[in-house]
Coordinates of C-alpha atoms (C1' of nucleotides) in Angstrom, one line a residue:
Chain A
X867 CA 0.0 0.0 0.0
X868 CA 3.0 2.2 0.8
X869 CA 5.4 0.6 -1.6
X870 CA 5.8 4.1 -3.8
X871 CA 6.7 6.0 -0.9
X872 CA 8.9 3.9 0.7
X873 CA 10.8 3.7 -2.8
X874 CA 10.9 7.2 -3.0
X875 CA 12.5 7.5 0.6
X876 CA 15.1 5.3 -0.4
X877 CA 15.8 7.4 -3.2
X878 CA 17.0 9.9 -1.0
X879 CA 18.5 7.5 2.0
X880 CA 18.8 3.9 3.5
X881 CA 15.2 3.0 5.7
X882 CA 15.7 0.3 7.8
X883 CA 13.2 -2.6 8.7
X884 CA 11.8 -0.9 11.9
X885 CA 11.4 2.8 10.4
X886 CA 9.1 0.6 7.5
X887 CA 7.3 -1.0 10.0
X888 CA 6.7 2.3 12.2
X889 CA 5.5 3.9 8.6
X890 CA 3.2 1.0 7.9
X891 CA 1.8 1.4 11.7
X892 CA 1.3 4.9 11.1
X893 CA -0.7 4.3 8.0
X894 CA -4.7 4.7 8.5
X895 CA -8.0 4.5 5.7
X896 CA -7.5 3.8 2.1
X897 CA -10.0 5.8 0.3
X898 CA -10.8 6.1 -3.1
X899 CA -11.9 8.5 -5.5
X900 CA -13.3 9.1 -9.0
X901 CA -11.9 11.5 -11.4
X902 CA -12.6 15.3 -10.8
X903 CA -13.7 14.6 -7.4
X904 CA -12.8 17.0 -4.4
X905 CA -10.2 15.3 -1.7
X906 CA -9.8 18.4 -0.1
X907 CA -10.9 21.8 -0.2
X908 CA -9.7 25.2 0.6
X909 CA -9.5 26.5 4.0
X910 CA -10.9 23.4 5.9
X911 CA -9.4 22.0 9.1
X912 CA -7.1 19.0 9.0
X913 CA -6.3 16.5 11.1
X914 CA -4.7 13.9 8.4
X915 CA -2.1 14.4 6.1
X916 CA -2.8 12.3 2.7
X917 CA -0.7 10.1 1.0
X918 CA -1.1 9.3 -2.5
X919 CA -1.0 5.5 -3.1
X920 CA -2.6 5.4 -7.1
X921 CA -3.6 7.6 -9.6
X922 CA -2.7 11.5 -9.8
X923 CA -4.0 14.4 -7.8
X924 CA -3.4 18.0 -8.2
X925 CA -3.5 20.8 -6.2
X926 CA -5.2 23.7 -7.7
X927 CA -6.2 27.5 -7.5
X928 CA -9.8 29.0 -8.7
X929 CA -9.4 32.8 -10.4
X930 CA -12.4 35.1 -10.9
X931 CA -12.3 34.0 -14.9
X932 CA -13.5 30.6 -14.2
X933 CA -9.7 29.6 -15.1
X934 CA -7.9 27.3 -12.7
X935 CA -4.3 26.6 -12.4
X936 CA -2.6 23.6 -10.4
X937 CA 0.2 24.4 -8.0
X938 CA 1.2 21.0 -7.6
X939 CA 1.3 17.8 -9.3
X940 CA 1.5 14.7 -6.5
X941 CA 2.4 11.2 -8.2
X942 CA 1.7 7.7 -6.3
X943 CA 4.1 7.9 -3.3
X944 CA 3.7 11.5 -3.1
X945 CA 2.0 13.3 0.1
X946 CA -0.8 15.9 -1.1
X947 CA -1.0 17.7 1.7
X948 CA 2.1 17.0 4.0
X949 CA 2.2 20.8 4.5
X950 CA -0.8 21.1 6.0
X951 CA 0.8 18.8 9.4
X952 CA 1.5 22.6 10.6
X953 CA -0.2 24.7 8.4
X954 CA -3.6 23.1 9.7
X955 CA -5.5 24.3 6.4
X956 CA -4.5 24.9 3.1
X957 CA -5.0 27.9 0.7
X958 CA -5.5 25.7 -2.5
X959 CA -8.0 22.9 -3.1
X960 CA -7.2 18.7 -4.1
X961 CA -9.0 17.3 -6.3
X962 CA -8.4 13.7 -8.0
X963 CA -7.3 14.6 -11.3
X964 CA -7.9 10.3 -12.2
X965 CA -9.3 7.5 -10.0
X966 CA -7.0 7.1 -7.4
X967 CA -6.6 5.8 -3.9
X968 CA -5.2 7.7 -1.2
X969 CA -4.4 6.9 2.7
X970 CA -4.6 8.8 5.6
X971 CA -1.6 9.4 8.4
X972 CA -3.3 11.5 11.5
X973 CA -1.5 14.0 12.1
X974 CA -0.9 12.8 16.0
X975 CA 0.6 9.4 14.8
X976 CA 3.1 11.3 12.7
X977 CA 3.6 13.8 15.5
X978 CA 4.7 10.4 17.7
X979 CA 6.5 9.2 14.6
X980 CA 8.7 12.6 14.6
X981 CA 9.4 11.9 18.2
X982 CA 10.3 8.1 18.0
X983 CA 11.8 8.5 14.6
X984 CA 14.7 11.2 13.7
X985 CA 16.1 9.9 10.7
X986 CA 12.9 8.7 9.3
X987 CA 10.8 12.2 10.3
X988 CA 13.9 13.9 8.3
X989 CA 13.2 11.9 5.5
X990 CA 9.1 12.9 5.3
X991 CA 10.1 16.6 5.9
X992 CA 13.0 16.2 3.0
X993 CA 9.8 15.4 1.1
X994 CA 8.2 18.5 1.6
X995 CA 11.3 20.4 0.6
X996 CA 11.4 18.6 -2.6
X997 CA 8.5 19.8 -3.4
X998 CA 9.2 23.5 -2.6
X999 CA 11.7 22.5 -4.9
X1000 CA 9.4 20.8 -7.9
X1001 CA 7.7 24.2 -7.6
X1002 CA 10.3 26.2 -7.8
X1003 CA 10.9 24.8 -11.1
X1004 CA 7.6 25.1 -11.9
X1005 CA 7.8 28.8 -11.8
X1006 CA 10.7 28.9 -13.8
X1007 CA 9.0 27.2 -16.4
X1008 CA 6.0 29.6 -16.2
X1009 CA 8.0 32.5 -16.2
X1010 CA 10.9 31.8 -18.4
X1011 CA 10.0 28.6 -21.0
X1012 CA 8.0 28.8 -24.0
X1013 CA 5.1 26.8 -24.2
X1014 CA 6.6 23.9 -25.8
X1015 CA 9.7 23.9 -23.7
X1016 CA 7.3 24.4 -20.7
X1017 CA 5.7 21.3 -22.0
X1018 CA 8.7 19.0 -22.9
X1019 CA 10.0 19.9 -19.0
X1020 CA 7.1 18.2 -17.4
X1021 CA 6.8 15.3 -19.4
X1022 CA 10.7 14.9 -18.5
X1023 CA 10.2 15.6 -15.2
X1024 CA 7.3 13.2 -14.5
X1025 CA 9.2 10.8 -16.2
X1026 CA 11.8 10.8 -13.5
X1027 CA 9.4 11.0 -10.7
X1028 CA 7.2 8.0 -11.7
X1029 CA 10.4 6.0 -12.7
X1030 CA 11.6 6.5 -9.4
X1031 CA 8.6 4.9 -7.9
X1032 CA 8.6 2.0 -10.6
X1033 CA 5.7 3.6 -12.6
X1034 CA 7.9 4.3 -16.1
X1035 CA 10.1 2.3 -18.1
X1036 CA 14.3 3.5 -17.3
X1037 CA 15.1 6.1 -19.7
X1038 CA 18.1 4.1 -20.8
X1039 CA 15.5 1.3 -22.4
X1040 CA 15.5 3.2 -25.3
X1041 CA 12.1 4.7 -26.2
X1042 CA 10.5 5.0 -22.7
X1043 CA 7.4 5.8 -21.8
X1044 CA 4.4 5.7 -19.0
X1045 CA 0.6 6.2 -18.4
X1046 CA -0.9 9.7 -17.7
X1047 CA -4.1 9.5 -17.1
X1048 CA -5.0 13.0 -17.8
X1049 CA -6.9 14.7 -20.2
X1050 CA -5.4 18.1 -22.8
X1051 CA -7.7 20.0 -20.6
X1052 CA -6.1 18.7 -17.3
X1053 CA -2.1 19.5 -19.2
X1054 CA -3.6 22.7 -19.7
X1055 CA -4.2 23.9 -16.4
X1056 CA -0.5 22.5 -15.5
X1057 CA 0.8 24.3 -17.7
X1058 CA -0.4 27.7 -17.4
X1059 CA -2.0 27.5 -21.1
X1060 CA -4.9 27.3 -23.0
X1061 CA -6.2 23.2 -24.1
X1062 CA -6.3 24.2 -27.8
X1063 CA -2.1 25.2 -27.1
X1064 CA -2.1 22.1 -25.6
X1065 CA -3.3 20.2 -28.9
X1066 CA -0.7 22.3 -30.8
X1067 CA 2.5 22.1 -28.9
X1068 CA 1.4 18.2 -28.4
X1069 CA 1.5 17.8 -31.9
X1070 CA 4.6 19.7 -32.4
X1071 CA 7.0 17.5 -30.1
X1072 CA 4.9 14.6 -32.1
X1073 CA 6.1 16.2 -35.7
X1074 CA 9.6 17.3 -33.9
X1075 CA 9.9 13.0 -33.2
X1076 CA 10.7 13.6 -29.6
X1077 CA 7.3 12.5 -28.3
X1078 CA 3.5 11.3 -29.0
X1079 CA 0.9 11.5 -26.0
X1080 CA -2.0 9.3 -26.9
X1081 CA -4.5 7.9 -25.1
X1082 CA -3.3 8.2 -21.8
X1083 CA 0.1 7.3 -22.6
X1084 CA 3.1 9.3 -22.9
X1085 CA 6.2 7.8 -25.1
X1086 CA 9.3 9.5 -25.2
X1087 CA 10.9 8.7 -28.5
X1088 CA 14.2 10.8 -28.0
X1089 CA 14.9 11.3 -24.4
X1090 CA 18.0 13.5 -24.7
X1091 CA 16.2 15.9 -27.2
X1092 CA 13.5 16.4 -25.0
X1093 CA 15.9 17.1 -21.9
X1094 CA 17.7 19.6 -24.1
X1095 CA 14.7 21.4 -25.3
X1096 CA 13.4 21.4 -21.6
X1097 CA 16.6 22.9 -20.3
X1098 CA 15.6 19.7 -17.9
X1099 CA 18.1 19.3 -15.2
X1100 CA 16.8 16.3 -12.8
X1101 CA 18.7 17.8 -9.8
X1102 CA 15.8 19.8 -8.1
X1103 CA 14.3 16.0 -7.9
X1104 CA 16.9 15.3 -5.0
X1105 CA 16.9 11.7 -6.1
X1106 CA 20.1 10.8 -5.2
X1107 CA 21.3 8.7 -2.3
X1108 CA 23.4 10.6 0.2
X1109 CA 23.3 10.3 4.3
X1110 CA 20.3 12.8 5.9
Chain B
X669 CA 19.1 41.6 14.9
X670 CA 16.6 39.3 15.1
X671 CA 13.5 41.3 15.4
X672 CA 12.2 41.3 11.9
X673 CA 12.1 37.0 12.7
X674 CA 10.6 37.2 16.2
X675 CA 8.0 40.0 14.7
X676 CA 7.1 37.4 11.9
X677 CA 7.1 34.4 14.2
X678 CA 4.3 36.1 16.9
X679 CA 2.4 36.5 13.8
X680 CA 2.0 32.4 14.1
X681 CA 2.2 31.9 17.5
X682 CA 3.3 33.1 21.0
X683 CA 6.7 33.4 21.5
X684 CA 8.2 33.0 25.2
X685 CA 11.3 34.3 26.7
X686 CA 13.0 31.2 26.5
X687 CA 12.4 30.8 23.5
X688 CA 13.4 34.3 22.0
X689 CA 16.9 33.2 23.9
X690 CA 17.1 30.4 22.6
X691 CA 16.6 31.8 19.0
X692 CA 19.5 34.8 19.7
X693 CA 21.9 31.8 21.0
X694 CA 21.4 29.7 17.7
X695 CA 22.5 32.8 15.8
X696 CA 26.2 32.7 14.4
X697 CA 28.1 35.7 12.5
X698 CA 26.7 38.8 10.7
X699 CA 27.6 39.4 7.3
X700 CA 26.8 42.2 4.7
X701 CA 26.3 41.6 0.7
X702 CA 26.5 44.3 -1.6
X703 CA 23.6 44.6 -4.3
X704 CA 24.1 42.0 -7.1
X705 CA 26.5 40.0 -4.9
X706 CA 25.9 36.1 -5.2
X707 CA 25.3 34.8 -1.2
X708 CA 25.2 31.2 -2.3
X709 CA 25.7 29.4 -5.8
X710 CA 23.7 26.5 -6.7
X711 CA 25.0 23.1 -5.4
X712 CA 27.5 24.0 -2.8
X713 CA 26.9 22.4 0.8
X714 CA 25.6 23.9 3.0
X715 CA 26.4 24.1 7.0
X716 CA 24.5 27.0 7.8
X717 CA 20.6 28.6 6.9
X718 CA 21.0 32.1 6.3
X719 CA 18.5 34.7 8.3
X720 CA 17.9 38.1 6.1
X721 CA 17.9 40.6 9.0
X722 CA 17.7 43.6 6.1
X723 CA 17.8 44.5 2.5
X724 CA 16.6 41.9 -0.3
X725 CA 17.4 38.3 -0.9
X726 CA 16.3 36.4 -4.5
X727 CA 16.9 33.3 -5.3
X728 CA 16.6 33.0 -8.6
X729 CA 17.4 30.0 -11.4
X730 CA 19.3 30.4 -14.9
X731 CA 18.7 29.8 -18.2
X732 CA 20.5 29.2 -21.5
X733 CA 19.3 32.5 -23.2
X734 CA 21.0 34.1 -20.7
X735 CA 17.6 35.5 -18.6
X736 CA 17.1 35.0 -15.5
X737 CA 13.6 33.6 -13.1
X738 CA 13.1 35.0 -9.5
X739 CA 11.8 31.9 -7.7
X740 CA 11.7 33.4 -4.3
X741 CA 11.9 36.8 -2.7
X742 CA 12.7 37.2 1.0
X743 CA 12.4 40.3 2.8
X744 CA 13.7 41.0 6.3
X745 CA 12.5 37.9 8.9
X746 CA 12.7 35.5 6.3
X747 CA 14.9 32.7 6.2
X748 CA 16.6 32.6 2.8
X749 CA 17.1 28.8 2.8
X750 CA 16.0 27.1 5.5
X751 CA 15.2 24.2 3.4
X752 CA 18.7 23.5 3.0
X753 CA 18.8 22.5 6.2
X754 CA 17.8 18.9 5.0
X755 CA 18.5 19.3 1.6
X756 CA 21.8 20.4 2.3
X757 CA 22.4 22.0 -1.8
X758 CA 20.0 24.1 -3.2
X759 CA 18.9 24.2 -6.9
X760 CA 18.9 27.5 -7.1
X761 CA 21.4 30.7 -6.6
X762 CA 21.1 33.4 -4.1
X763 CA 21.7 36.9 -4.6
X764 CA 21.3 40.5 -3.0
X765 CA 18.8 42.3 -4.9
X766 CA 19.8 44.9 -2.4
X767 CA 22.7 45.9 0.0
X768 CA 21.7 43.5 2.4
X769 CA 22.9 42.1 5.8
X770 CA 22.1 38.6 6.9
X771 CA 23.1 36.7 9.8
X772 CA 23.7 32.7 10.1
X773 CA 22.5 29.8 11.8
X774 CA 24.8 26.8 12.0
X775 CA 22.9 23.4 11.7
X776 CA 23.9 22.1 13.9
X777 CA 23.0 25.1 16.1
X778 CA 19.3 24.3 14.6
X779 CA 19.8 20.5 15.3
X780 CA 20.0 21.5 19.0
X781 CA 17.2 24.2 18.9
X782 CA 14.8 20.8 17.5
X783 CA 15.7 18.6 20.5
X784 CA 15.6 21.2 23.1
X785 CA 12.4 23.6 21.6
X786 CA 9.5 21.5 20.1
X787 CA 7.2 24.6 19.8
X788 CA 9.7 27.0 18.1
X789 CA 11.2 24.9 15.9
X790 CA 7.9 23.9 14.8
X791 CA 6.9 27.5 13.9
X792 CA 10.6 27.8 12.0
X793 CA 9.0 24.6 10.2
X794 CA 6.0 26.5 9.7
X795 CA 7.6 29.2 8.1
X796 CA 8.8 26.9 5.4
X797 CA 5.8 25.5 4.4
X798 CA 4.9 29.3 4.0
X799 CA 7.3 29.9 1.6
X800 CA 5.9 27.2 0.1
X801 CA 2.8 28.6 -0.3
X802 CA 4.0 31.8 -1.2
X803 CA 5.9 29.7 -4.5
X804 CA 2.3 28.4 -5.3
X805 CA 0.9 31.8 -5.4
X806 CA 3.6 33.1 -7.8
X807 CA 2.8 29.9 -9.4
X808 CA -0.7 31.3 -10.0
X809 CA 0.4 34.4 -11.0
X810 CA 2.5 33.0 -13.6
X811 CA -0.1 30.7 -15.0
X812 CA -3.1 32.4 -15.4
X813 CA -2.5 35.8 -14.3
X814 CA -2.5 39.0 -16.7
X815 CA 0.7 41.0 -16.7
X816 CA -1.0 44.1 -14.9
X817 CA -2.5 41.6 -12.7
X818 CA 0.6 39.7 -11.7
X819 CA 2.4 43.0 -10.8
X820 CA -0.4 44.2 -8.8
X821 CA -0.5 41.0 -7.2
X822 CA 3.7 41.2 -6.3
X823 CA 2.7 44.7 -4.2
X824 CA -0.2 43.4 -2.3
X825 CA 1.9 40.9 -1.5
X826 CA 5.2 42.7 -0.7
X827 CA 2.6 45.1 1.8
X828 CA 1.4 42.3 3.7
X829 CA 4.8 40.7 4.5
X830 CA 6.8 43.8 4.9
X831 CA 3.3 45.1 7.2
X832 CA 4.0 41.8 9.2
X833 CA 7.2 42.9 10.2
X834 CA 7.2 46.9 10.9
X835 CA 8.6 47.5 7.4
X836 CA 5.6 49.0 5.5
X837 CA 3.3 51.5 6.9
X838 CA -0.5 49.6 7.7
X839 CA -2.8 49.3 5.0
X840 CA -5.6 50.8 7.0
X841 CA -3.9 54.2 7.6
X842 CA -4.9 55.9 4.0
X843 CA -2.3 55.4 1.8
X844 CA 0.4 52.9 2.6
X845 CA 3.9 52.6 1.0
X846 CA 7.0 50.8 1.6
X847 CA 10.8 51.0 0.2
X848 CA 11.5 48.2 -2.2
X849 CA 15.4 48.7 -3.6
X850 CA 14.9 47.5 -7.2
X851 CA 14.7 48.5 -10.4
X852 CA 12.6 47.8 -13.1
X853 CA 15.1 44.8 -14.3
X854 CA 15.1 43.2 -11.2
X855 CA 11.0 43.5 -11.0
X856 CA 11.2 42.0 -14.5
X857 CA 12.9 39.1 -13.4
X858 CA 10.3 38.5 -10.4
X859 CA 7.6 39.0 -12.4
X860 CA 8.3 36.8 -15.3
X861 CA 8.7 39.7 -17.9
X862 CA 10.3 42.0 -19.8
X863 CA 11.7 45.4 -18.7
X864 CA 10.2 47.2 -20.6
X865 CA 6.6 45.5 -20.0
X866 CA 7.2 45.7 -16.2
X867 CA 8.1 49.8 -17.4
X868 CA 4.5 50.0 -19.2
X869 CA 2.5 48.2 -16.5
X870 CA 3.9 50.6 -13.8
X871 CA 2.8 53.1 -16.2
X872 CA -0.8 51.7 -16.6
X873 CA -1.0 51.3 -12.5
X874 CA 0.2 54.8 -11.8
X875 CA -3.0 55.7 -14.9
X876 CA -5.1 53.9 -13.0
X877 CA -4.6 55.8 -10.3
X878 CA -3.5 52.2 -8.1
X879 CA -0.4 52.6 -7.1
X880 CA 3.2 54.5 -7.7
X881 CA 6.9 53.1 -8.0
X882 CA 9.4 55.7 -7.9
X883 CA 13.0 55.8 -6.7
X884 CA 13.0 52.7 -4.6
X885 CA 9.3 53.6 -3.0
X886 CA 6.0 51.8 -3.7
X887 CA 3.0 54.0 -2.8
X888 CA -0.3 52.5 -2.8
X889 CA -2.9 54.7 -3.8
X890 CA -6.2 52.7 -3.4
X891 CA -5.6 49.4 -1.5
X892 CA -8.4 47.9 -2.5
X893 CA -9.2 48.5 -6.3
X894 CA -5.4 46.7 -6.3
X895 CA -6.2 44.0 -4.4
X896 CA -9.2 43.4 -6.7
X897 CA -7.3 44.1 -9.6
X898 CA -4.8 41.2 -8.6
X899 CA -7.6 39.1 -6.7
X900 CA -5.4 39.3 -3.3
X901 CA -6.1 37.3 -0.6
X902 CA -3.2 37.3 2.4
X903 CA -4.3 33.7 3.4
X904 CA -1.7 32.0 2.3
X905 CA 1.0 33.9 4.1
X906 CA -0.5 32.8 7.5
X907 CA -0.5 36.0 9.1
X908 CA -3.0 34.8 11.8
X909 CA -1.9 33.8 14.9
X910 CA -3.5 30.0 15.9
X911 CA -2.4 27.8 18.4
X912 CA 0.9 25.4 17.0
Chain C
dC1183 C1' 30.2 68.3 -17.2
dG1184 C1' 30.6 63.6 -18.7
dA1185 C1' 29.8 58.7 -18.0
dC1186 C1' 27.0 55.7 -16.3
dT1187 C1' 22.6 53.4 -15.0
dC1188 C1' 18.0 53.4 -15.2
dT1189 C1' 13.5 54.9 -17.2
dT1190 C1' 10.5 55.8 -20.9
dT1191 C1' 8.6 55.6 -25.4
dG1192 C1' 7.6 54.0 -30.3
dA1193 C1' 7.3 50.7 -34.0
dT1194 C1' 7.0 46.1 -35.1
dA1195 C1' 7.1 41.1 -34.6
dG1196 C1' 5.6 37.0 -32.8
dG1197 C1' 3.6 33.8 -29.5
dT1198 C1' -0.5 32.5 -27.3
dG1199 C1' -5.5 33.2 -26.6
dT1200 C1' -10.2 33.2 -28.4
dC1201 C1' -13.9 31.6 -31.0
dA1202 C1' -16.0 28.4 -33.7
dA1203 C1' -16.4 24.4 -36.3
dT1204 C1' -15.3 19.7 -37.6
dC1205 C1' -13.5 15.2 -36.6
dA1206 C1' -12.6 11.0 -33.7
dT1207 C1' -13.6 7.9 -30.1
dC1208 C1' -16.4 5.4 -27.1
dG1209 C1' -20.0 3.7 -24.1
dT1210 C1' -25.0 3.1 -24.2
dG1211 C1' -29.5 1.9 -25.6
dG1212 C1' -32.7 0.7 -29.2
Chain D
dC1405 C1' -25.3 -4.5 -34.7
dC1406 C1' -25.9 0.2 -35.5
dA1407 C1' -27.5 5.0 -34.2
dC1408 C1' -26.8 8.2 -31.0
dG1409 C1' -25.0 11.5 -27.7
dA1410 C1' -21.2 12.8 -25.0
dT1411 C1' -16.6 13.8 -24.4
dG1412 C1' -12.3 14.9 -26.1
dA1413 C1' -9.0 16.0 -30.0
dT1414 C1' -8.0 18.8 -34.0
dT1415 C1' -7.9 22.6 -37.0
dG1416 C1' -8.5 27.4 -39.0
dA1417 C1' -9.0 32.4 -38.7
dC1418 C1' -8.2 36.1 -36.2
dA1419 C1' -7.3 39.2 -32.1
dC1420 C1' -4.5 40.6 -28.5
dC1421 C1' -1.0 40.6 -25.2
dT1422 C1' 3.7 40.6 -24.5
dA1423 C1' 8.5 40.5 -26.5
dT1424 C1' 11.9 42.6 -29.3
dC1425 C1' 14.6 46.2 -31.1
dA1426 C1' 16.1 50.7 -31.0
dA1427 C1' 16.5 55.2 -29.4
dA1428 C1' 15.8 59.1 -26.5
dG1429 C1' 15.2 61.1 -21.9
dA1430 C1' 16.1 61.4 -16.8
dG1431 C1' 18.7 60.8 -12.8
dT1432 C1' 23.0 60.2 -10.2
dC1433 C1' 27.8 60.5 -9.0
dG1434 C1' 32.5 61.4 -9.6

DNA sequence: CGACTCTTTGATAGGTGTCAATCATCGTGG
DNA sequence: CCACGATGATTGACACCTATCAAAGAGTCG
C-alpha cells in the first residue's frame, strides 16, 4: 500500500526494517476516488495528512475568470498535503485529477513518529522540501520557458518522478514511456496555457519526433532531445542517495 | 538583529522568553552583501541557513538564453534557505537584490534548537511551508495571471509581508507605501517579464490611479481597487496567529 | 560636465489566446 | 449491430498581449 513511498524514501536514504514497520503502523484508511472529485478543499481544518497510493491528484487555484491553475502535481508515493501537518488548512484545493486511492496518516501518529523517529521524520520533511523545490521549477517554467519547452520539462520531469517509484520504463531502455491518465484539458491547467495550445504544442513535439501522448500514454521517443529542449536538469528531484 | 524573525514568528504563534533566547543563541556571525553579490551558488553544501535581518534576498534559477527567473523573494524575517537545512544543496542561486545584511544559523545550532524547543522549531518549520505557499501563489500568478494583474498582485503581497514585520506603513492608515530597492530589471525578473513591460505596466497602474513606484518607493494609492485588480487574498502567508 | 545606469517611449514582430467548427472515439440503448 | 450522444481532439482564422529592437530622456555620481 505504501510501496511508492517507501521507494521514493530510499531514493534519498537507506530505511531500515523498523522505520518501514513504524511507517506501515502509522498508516490509516485507504479511500478512493473518482476523477474530478474533491479530496480536499480550501481552507478546511485538518487533522490527516494524505498520502497518494494510485492515480494522480493535483492541487489547484480557482481565479475570478473561471480559469484554474494547479500548483502541484502529487504522483503515487507523493503526500498531497504534508504541509498542511503545521499549516492546519491549506490555501488551494485537491482534487483527483484520475481515480485514485489515497491513505490517511493522522497527524498525532506522525507527531509520535517525529518523536520516535529522527532519521525517518527527516526523511518525510525532506519530502516537503522537494516539493518546494518541484515548484520552484515550476515557476521557472512559467515565467521563463516557452510553451513547448514548458511542455517538454514536465513530461521529462514526470518521467523521473514516476520511474523512481517504478511507474515508467528507465530512460536508458531506449524509447521509454508511462501512463498519464490525464486529459489536454487537465495539461492545460498544468501548464499555465490554453487546451487548444495544448493540442498544438502536443503535436509539435509529435512532428519534432521527440514524443507522442496518446490515449493516456506518454512515449518518449528521444529522451535527450526532449531534456535539451526542456533545459531539464533532474537535480531539483533530490533523487540521489546521500546520508540525511 | 533578530527582530524582523521574532515579529514574523508572533504572527504564528506566541513566542516565550526562553524561546526568543534560545533563537538569539542559535545565531552565528553577521555578514553584509553588496547589491548583485551572489550569497550562495547552486549546489555547494551547506552548513548554515542564512536569516535576512535587512535588505533583499532572491533566489533565482538560470537559463541558457541568458535570462534569469526570480523563484523566491525574501524580505527581512525571512529565512533565505531554511530548506537546506535537510537538503543540504539548493537548486537555485542566491543573490542581494539589495545591500543587504544577513546573519547565520549553524545546523547544527538548529539540530540543538529541534531537541531542546518543540514549539519554536515547529513555527521555523511552519515558516517553510509558507514559503511554500507563497511559491504556489507566484505559481498562480505566472499561470493564469495578466501581466498588470501579476504586478499588482507582487505589491499586495510585498505590503502584507513587509506590514507583518514593521517595514511598511498599515494598509488601514490611507495610503500605505513601503521602500522596495529594485529596479525595473530586477522587477522583470520576479515577475516573469520583460523590462520594458514591467516599465508599461507601472505606467498603466500609476494611470489607474492604483499605485506608484518611484525611486525605490511603492506607494499604494487605493488598496483595494489593487487587491481586486490582482484578486489578493493574504491567506496564504498565514499572518493569523493560531495555536501550533 | 561627462559617464553611467535606469526609465520611458515608439514601432514592429511573434507567441499565445479566443472563438467556432469539424472530426474522432467510445460507451450506451434501441 | 448500428445509431446516438457525450466527451475529447484537432484545425483554422483572427485578435490581442507581450516580446523585441532601437532610441531618446532622466537621474546620479564622480
Amino acid at each position: 500500500m505504501i510501496e511508492a513511498l517507501l521507494k521514493k524514501l530510499r531514493h534519498y536514504d537507506d530505511i531500515s526494517p523498523d522505520e518501514e514497520k513504524a511507517l506501515v503502523a502509522a498508516a490509516g484508511e485507504i479511500a478512493s476516488f473518482a476523477r474530478g472529485a474533491t479530496i480536499i478543499r480550501a481552507r478546511t481544518e485538518l487533522r490527516v495528512s494524505t498520502l497518494l497510493v494510485d492515480g494522480l491528484v493535483h492541487s489547484y487555484k480557482d481565479l475570478a475568470d473561471g480559469s484554474r491553475q494547479t500548483v502541484q502535481l502529487a504522483v503515487p508515493g507523493d503526500f498531497i498535503d504534508l504541509h498542511s501537518f503545521l499549516m492546519k488548512q491549506v490555501d488551494h484545493n485537491l482534487a483527483a485529477m484520475s481515480n485514485c486511492r489515497i491513505v490517511g496518516f493522522p497527524h498525532e501518529r506522525l507527531v509520535e513518529l517525529t518523536r520516535t523517529h529522527d532519521h525517518l521524520s527527516r526523511l518525510l520533511w525532506l519530502s516537503t522540501t522537494i516539493d518546494g523545490a518541484i515548484e520552484r521549477e515550476m515557476v521557472t517554467s512559467l515565467g521563463r520557458r516557452s510553451a513547448i519547452s514548458r511542455m517538454a520539462h514536465l513530461f521529462c520531469e514526470l518521467q523521473v518522478r514516476l520511474e523512481a517509484v517504478g511507474m515508467a520504463d528507465p530512460v536508458h531502455a531506449g524509447g521509454c514511456r508511462y501512463d498519464l491518465k490525464v486529459n489536454q484539458e487537465q495539461l492545460s491547467e498544468i501548464l499555465g496555457m490554453t487546451p487548444v495550445h495544448v493540442n498544438r504544442m502536443l503535436k509539435e513535439l509529435r512532428l519534432m519526433g521527440l514524443l507522442t501522448f496518446k490515449s493516456h500514454v506518454v512515449e518518449i521517443l528521444n529522451w535527450q532531445r526532449l531534456a535539451e529542449l526542456a533545459e531539464f536538469d533532474p537535480f531539483y528531484l533530490g533523487l540521489r542517495k546521500r546520508p540525511r
